[in-house]
XYZ file of C-alpha atoms in Angstrom:
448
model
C 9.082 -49.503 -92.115
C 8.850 -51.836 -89.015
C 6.202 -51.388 -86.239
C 8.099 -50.557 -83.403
C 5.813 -53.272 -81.440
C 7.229 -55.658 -83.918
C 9.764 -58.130 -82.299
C 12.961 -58.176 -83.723
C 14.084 -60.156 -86.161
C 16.043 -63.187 -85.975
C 19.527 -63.177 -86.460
C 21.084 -65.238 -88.602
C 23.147 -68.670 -87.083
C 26.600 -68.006 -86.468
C 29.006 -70.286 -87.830
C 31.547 -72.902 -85.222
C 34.519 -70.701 -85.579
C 32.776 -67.493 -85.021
C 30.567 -68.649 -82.212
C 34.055 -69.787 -80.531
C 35.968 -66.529 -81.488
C 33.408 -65.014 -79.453
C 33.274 -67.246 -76.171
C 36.566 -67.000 -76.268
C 36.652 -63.468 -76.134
C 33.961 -63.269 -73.229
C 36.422 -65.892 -71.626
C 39.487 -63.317 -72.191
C 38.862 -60.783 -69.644
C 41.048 -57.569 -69.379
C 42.387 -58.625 -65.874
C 43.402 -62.519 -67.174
C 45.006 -60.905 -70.340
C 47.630 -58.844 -68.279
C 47.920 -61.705 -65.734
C 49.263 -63.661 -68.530
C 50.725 -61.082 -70.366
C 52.775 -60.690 -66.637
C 53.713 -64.205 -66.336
C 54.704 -64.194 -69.966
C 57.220 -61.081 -69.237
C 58.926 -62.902 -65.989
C 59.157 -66.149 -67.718
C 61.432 -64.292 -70.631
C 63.073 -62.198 -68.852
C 64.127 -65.387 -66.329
C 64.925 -66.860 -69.565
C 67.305 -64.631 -70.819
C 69.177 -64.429 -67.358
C 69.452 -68.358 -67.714
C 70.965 -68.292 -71.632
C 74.265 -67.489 -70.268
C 74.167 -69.121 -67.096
C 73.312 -72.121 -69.104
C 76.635 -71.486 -71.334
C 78.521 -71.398 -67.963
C 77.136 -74.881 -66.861
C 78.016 -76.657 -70.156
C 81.305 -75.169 -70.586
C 82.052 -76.145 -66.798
C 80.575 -79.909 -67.286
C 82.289 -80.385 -69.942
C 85.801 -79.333 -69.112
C 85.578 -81.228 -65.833
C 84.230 -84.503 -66.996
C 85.533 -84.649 -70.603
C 89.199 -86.052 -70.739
C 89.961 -85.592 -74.320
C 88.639 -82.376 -74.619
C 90.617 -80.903 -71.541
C 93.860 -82.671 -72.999
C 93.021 -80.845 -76.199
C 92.532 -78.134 -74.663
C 95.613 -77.639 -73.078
C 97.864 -79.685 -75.756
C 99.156 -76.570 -77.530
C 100.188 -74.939 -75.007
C 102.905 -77.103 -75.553
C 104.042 -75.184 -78.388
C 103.167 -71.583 -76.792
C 106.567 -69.344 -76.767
C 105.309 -68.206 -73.014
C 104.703 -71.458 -71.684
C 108.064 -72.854 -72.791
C 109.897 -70.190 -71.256
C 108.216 -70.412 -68.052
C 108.972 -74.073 -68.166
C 112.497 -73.567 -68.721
C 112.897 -71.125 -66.592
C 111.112 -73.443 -63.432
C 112.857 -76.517 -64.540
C 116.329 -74.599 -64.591
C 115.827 -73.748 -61.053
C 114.805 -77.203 -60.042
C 117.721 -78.658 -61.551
C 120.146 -76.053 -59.860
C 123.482 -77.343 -61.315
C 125.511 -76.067 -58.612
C 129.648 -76.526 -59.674
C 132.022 -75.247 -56.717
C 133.588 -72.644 -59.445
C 136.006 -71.354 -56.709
C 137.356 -74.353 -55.529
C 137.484 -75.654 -58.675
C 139.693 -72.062 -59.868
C 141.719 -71.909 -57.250
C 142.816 -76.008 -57.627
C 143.818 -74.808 -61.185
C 145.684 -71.547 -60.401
C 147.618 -73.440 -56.821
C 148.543 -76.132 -59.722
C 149.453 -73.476 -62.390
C 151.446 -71.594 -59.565
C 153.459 -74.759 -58.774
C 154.762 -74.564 -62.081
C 156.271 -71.186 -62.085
C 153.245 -68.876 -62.974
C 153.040 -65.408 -61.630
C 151.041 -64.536 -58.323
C 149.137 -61.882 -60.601
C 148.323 -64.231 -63.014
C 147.285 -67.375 -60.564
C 145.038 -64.261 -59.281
C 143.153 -64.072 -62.563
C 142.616 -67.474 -62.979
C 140.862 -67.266 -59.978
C 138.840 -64.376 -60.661
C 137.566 -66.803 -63.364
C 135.147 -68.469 -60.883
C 131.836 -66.058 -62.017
C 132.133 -66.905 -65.228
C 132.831 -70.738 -64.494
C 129.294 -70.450 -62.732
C 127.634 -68.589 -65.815
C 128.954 -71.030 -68.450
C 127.418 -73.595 -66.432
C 124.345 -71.840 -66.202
C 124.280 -71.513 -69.727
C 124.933 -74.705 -70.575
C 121.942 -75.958 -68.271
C 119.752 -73.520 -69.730
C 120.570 -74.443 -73.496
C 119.896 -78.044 -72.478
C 116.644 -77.617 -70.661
C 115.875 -75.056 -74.429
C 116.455 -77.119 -76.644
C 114.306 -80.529 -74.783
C 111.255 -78.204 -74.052
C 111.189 -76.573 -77.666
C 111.668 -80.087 -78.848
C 108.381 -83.186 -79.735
C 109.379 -84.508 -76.473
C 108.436 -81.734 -74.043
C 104.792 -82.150 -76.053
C 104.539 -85.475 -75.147
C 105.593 -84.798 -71.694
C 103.051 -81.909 -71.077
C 100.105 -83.945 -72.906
C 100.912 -87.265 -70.532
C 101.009 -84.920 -67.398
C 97.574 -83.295 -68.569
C 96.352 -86.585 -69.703
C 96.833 -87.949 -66.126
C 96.300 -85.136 -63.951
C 92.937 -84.073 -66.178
C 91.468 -83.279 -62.808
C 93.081 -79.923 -63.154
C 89.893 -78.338 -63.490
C 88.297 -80.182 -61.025
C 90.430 -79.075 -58.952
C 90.878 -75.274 -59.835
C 86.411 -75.429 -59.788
C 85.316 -77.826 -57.340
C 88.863 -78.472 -55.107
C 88.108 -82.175 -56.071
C 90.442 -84.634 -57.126
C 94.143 -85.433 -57.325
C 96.834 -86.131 -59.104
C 100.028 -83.703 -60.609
C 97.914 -81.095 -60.208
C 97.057 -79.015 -56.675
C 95.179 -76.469 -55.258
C 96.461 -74.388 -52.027
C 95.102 -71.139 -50.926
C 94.182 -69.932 -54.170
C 96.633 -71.477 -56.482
C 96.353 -74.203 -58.402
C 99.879 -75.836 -59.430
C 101.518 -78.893 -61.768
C 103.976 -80.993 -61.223
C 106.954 -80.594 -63.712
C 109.334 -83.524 -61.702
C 108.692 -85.561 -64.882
C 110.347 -82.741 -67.061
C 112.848 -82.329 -64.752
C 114.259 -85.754 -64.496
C 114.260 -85.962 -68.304
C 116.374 -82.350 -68.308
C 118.544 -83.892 -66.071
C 119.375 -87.165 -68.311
C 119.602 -84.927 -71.259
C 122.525 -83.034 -69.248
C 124.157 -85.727 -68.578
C 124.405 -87.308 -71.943
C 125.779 -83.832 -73.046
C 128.766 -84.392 -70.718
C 127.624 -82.610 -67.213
C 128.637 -85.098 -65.255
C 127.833 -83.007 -61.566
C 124.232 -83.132 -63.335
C 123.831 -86.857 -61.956
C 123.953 -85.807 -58.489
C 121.052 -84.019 -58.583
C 117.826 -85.305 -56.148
C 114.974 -86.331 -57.458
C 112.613 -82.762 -57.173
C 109.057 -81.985 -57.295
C 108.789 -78.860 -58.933
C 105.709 -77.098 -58.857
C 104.552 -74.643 -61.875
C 101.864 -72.589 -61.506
C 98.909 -72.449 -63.754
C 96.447 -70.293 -62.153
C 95.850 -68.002 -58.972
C 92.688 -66.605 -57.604
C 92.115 -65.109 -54.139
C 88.441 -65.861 -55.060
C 88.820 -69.609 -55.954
C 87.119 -70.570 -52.473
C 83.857 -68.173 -53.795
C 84.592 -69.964 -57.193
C 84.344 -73.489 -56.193
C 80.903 -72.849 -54.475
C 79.264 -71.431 -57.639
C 80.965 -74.068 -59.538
C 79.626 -77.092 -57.726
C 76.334 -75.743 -58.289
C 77.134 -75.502 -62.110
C 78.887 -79.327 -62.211
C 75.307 -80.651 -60.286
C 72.985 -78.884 -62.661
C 75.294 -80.444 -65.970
C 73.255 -80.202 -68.873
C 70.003 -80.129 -67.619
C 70.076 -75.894 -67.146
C 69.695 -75.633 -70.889
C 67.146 -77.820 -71.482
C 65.200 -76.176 -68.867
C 66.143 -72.741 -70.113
C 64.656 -74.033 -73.373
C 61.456 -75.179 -72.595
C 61.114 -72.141 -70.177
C 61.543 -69.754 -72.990
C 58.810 -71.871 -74.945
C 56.535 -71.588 -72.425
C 56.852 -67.939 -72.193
C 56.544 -67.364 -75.519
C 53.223 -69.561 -75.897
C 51.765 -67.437 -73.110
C 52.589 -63.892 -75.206
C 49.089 -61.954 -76.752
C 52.212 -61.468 -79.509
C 54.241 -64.695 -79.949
C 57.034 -63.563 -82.820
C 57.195 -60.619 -81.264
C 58.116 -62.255 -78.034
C 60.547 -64.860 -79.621
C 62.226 -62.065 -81.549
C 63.042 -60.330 -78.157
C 63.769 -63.141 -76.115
C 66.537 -64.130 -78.890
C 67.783 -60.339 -78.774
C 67.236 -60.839 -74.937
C 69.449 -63.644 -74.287
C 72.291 -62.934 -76.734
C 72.891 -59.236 -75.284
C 72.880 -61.075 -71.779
C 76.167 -63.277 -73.418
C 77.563 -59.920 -74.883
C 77.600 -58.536 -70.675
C 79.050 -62.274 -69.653
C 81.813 -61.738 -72.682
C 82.875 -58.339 -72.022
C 82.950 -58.976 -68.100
C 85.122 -62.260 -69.045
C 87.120 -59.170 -70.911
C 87.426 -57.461 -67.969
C 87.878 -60.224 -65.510
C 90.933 -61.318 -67.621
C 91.965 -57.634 -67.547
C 91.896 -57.781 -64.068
C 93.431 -60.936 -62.970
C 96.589 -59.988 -64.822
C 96.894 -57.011 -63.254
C 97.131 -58.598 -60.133
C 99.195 -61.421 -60.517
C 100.684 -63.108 -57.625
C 104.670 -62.958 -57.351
C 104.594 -66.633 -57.696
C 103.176 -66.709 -61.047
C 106.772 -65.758 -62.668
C 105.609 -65.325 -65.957
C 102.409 -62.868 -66.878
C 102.633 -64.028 -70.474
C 102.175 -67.748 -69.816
C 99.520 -66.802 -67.292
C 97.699 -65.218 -70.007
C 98.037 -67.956 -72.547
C 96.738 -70.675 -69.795
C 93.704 -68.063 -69.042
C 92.870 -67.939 -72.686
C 93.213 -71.609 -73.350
C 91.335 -72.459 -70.504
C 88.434 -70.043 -71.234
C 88.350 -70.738 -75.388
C 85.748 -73.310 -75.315
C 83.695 -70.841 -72.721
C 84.378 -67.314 -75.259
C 83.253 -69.726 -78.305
C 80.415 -70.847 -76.604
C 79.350 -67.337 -75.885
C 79.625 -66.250 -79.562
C 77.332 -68.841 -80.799
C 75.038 -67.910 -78.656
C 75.146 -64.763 -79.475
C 74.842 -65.182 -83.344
C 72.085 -67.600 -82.323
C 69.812 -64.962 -80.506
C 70.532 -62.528 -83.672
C 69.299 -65.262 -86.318
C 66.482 -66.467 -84.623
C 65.005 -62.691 -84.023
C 66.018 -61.672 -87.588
C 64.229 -65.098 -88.779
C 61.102 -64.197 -86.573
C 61.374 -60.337 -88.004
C 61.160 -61.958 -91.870
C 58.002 -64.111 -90.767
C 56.145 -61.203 -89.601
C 53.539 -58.756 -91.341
C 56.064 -55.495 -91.431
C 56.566 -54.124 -94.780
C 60.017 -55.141 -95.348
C 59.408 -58.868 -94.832
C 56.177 -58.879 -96.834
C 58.076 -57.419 -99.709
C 61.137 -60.114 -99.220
C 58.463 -62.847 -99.001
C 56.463 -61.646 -101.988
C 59.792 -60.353 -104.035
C 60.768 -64.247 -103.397
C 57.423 -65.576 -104.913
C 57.780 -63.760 -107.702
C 61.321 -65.165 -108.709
C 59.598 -68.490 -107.908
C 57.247 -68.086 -110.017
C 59.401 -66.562 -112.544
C 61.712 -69.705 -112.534
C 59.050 -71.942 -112.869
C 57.582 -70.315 -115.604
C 60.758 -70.454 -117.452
C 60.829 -74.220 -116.283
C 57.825 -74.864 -118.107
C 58.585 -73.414 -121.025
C 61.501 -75.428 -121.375
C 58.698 -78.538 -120.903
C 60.348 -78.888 -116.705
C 57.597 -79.769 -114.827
C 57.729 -80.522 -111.075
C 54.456 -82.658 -111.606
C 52.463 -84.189 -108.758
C 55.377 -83.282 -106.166
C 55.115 -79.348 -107.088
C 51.224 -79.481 -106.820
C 51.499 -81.309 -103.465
C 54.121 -78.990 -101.647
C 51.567 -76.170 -103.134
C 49.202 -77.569 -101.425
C 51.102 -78.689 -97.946
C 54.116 -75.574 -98.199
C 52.935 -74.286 -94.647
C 53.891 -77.752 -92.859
C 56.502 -78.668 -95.491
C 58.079 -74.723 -94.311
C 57.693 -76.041 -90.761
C 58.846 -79.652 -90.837
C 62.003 -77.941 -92.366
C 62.153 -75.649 -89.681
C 62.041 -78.245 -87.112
C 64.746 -80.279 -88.593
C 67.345 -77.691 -88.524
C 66.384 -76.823 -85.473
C 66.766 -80.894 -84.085
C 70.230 -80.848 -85.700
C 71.422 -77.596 -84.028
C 70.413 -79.436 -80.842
C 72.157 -82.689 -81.489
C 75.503 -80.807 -82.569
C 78.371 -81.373 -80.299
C 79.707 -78.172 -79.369
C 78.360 -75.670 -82.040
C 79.827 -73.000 -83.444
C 79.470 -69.419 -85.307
C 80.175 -71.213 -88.411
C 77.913 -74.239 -87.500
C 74.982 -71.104 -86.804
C 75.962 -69.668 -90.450
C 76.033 -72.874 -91.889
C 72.493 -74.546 -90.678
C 71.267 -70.844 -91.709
C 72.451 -71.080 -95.265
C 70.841 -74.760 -95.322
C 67.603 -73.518 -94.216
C 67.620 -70.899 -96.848
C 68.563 -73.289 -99.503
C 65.593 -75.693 -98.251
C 63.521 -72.672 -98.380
C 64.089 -72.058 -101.803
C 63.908 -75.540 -102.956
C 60.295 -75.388 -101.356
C 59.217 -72.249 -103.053
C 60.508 -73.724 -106.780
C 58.494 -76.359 -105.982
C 55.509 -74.562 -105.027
C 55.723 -72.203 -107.629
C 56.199 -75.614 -110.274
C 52.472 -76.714 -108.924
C 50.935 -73.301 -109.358
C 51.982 -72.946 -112.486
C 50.800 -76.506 -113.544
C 47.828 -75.860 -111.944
C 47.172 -72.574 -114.042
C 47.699 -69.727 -111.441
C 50.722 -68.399 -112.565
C 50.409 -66.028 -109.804
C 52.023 -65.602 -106.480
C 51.134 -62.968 -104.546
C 47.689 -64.556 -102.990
C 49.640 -67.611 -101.798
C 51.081 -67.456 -98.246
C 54.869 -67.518 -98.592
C 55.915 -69.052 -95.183
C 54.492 -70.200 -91.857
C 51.640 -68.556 -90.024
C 52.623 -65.511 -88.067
C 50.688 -63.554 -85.750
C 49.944 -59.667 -85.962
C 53.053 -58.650 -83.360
């Protein structure tokens, strides 16, 4: 038993990563932990408010500035039932066939009266004149049917799109010109082109009074908002800040998530974050659409078409909104299976053990992964990663992803995934450790 005038004895060196573990904790004070912790929080949260702003600025830059894809965009409508009856219906009016039925019935029954026919029944010859003026309608009508249901009225509508693309400049910025306008609220397209055509098509059918018809500039509209002005403000702002938003948004949410005590834990929310902040932009596009049709102008003649242009216009914006939102809900499931909760330790080790299983079997059969299994053994943490990172680098270089472009670079990561534990589990086994349960199965994850 020690004197208690003895000094005390020395303690043992400690080693380089202990003596840093514990600067850095006398470093770490309480107050600089929740700073961060704070900064962390706003950073996230800023980034999910961005996700879907971000959505809105690509699907904005992209409509305005991208030719073909606006013309594809709005190329079936073409074929939509709705849209060809509005355009008959507005190119029937321009062409207003007008036929003086009554002179033309009373001519006949004066002439027919001449010769000897009764007063009553020169009287119902010219009572004829109403339905003169409908058979002429109908005729007109059949005509401008049958050339709008027909390849040519596609052509027609692609051209006009094709060289008034600026629709959407308009309708978002009030930029531009061309066959399409924008006055107080409405945003129109000329149909003279159709017109004209409807009007040579009449004439070849026998119509003669057809040729005397002026040239027109018919105007059909596409959309009406009393809140375009408000519209075109916000969307300037989107067009400036192009596709630079999401890259920001990106390496904002990276830089909050290297500042959380708990960085899965953080990435897994921020994902949930972001893709609930689409689902409130998607339903209030539901609502919005709602909304607008309720209110439709009394120049927009047809709700039906008005609805199929809405949709069209919007599709790209709706799919862009669902990838997002399968996005967020892959990468916090992914960062939920990296983590040290039961369920994912039991998927991760329930995975080695069919490895290992499958390699065993391998060997028996004398298939041997050789050197390569031993070295992706050895190197599975940054093999895991590097895979990681290239999915991730092709997601980013995709043009326009998808749900099924999400679902599909998922399934490829999986199937890498499994490729890299056969191979691991090949190099364990050559090297004698048939087990797997002691090797890390995946990247390293934090305690969140």
């Amino acid at each position: 038993m020690s004197s208690p005038n003895e000094p005390p004895a020395p303690q043992p060196p400690r080693s380089g990563s202990a003596a840093r573990e514990a600067n850095g904790a006398a470093r770490g004070s309480p107050a600089g932990r929740i700073v961060q912790s704070a900064v962390s929080a706003v950073i996230l949260v800023l980034t999910c408010i961005l996700v879907p702003v971000s959505v809105l600025t690509v699907w904005v830059h992209d409509i305005v500035l991208d030719t073909d894809r606006y013309v594809a965009t709005m190329a079936p409508l073409a074929k939509n039932e709705a849209v060809q009856a509005a355009a008959v219906q507005r190119a029937t009016e321009a062409v207003a066939v007008r036929v003086d039925a009554r002179a033309v019935t009373d001519d006949v029954a004066d002439w027919l009266e001449s010769q000897g026919l009764p007063p009553r029944a020169a009287d119902a010859v010219r009572a004829m004149a109403p339905q003169v003026d409908s058979a002429v309608d109908g005729a007109v009508t059949k005509v401008a049917t049958r050339f709008v249901e027909s390849d040519r009225f596609a052509d027609v509508w692609t051209g006009a799109n094709r060289v008034a693309h600026t629709a959407v400049v308009h309708a978002l910025t009030g930029q531009g010109r061309g066959a399409v306008g924008v006055s107080d609220g409405t945003v129109t397209l000329n149909i003279g082109t159709l017109v004209e055509q409807i009007k040579d098509a009449l004439v070849n059918a026998g119509l003669s009074p057809a040729s005397k018809i002026p040239e027109v500039h018919k105007q059909m509209v596409l959309f009406h908002s009393e809140e375009l002005g408000k519209i075109r403000n916000a969307a300037r702002l989107l067009d400036v800040l192009g596709n630079w938003l999401p890259v920001i948004t990106v390496l904002l949410g990276a830089g909050g998530v290297l500042l959380a005590r708990h960085r899965r834990r953080a990435l897994a929310w921020t994902a949930l974050g972001a893709a609930f902040a689409c689902l409130i932009v998607a339903i209030g596009l539901v609502i919005g659409r709602r909304y607008y049709l309720d209110h439709l102008p009394a120049q927009v003649q047809s709700p039906a078409a008005a609805a199929a242009i809405f949709d069209t216009i919007v599709r790209f914006l709706r799919v862009s909104l669902r990838t997002t939102i399968a996005l967020g809900i892959v990468v916090a499931l992914g960062a939920y299976l990296i983590g040290p909760g039961r369920l994912p330790t039991a998927v991760r080790a329930g995975s080695d053990r069919t490895a290992d299983s499958a390699a065993l079997w391998a060997g028996k059969h004398r298939i041997h992964t050789g050197r390569a299994g031993t070295w992706v053994e050895a190197n599975r943490r940054w093999i895991t990663l590097g895979a990681m990172l290239v999915v991730v680098l092709v997601f980013a270089l995709w043009n326009h992803p998808t749900v099924l472009t999400i679902l599909l670079l998922a399934l490829i990561l999986l199937v890498l995934l499994a490729l890299i534990a056969l191979l691991a589990a090949g190099g364990r086994v050559n090297g004698g450790r048939g087990g797997g349960a002691e090797h890390p199965a995946g990247p390293p994850t934090d305690a969140g």
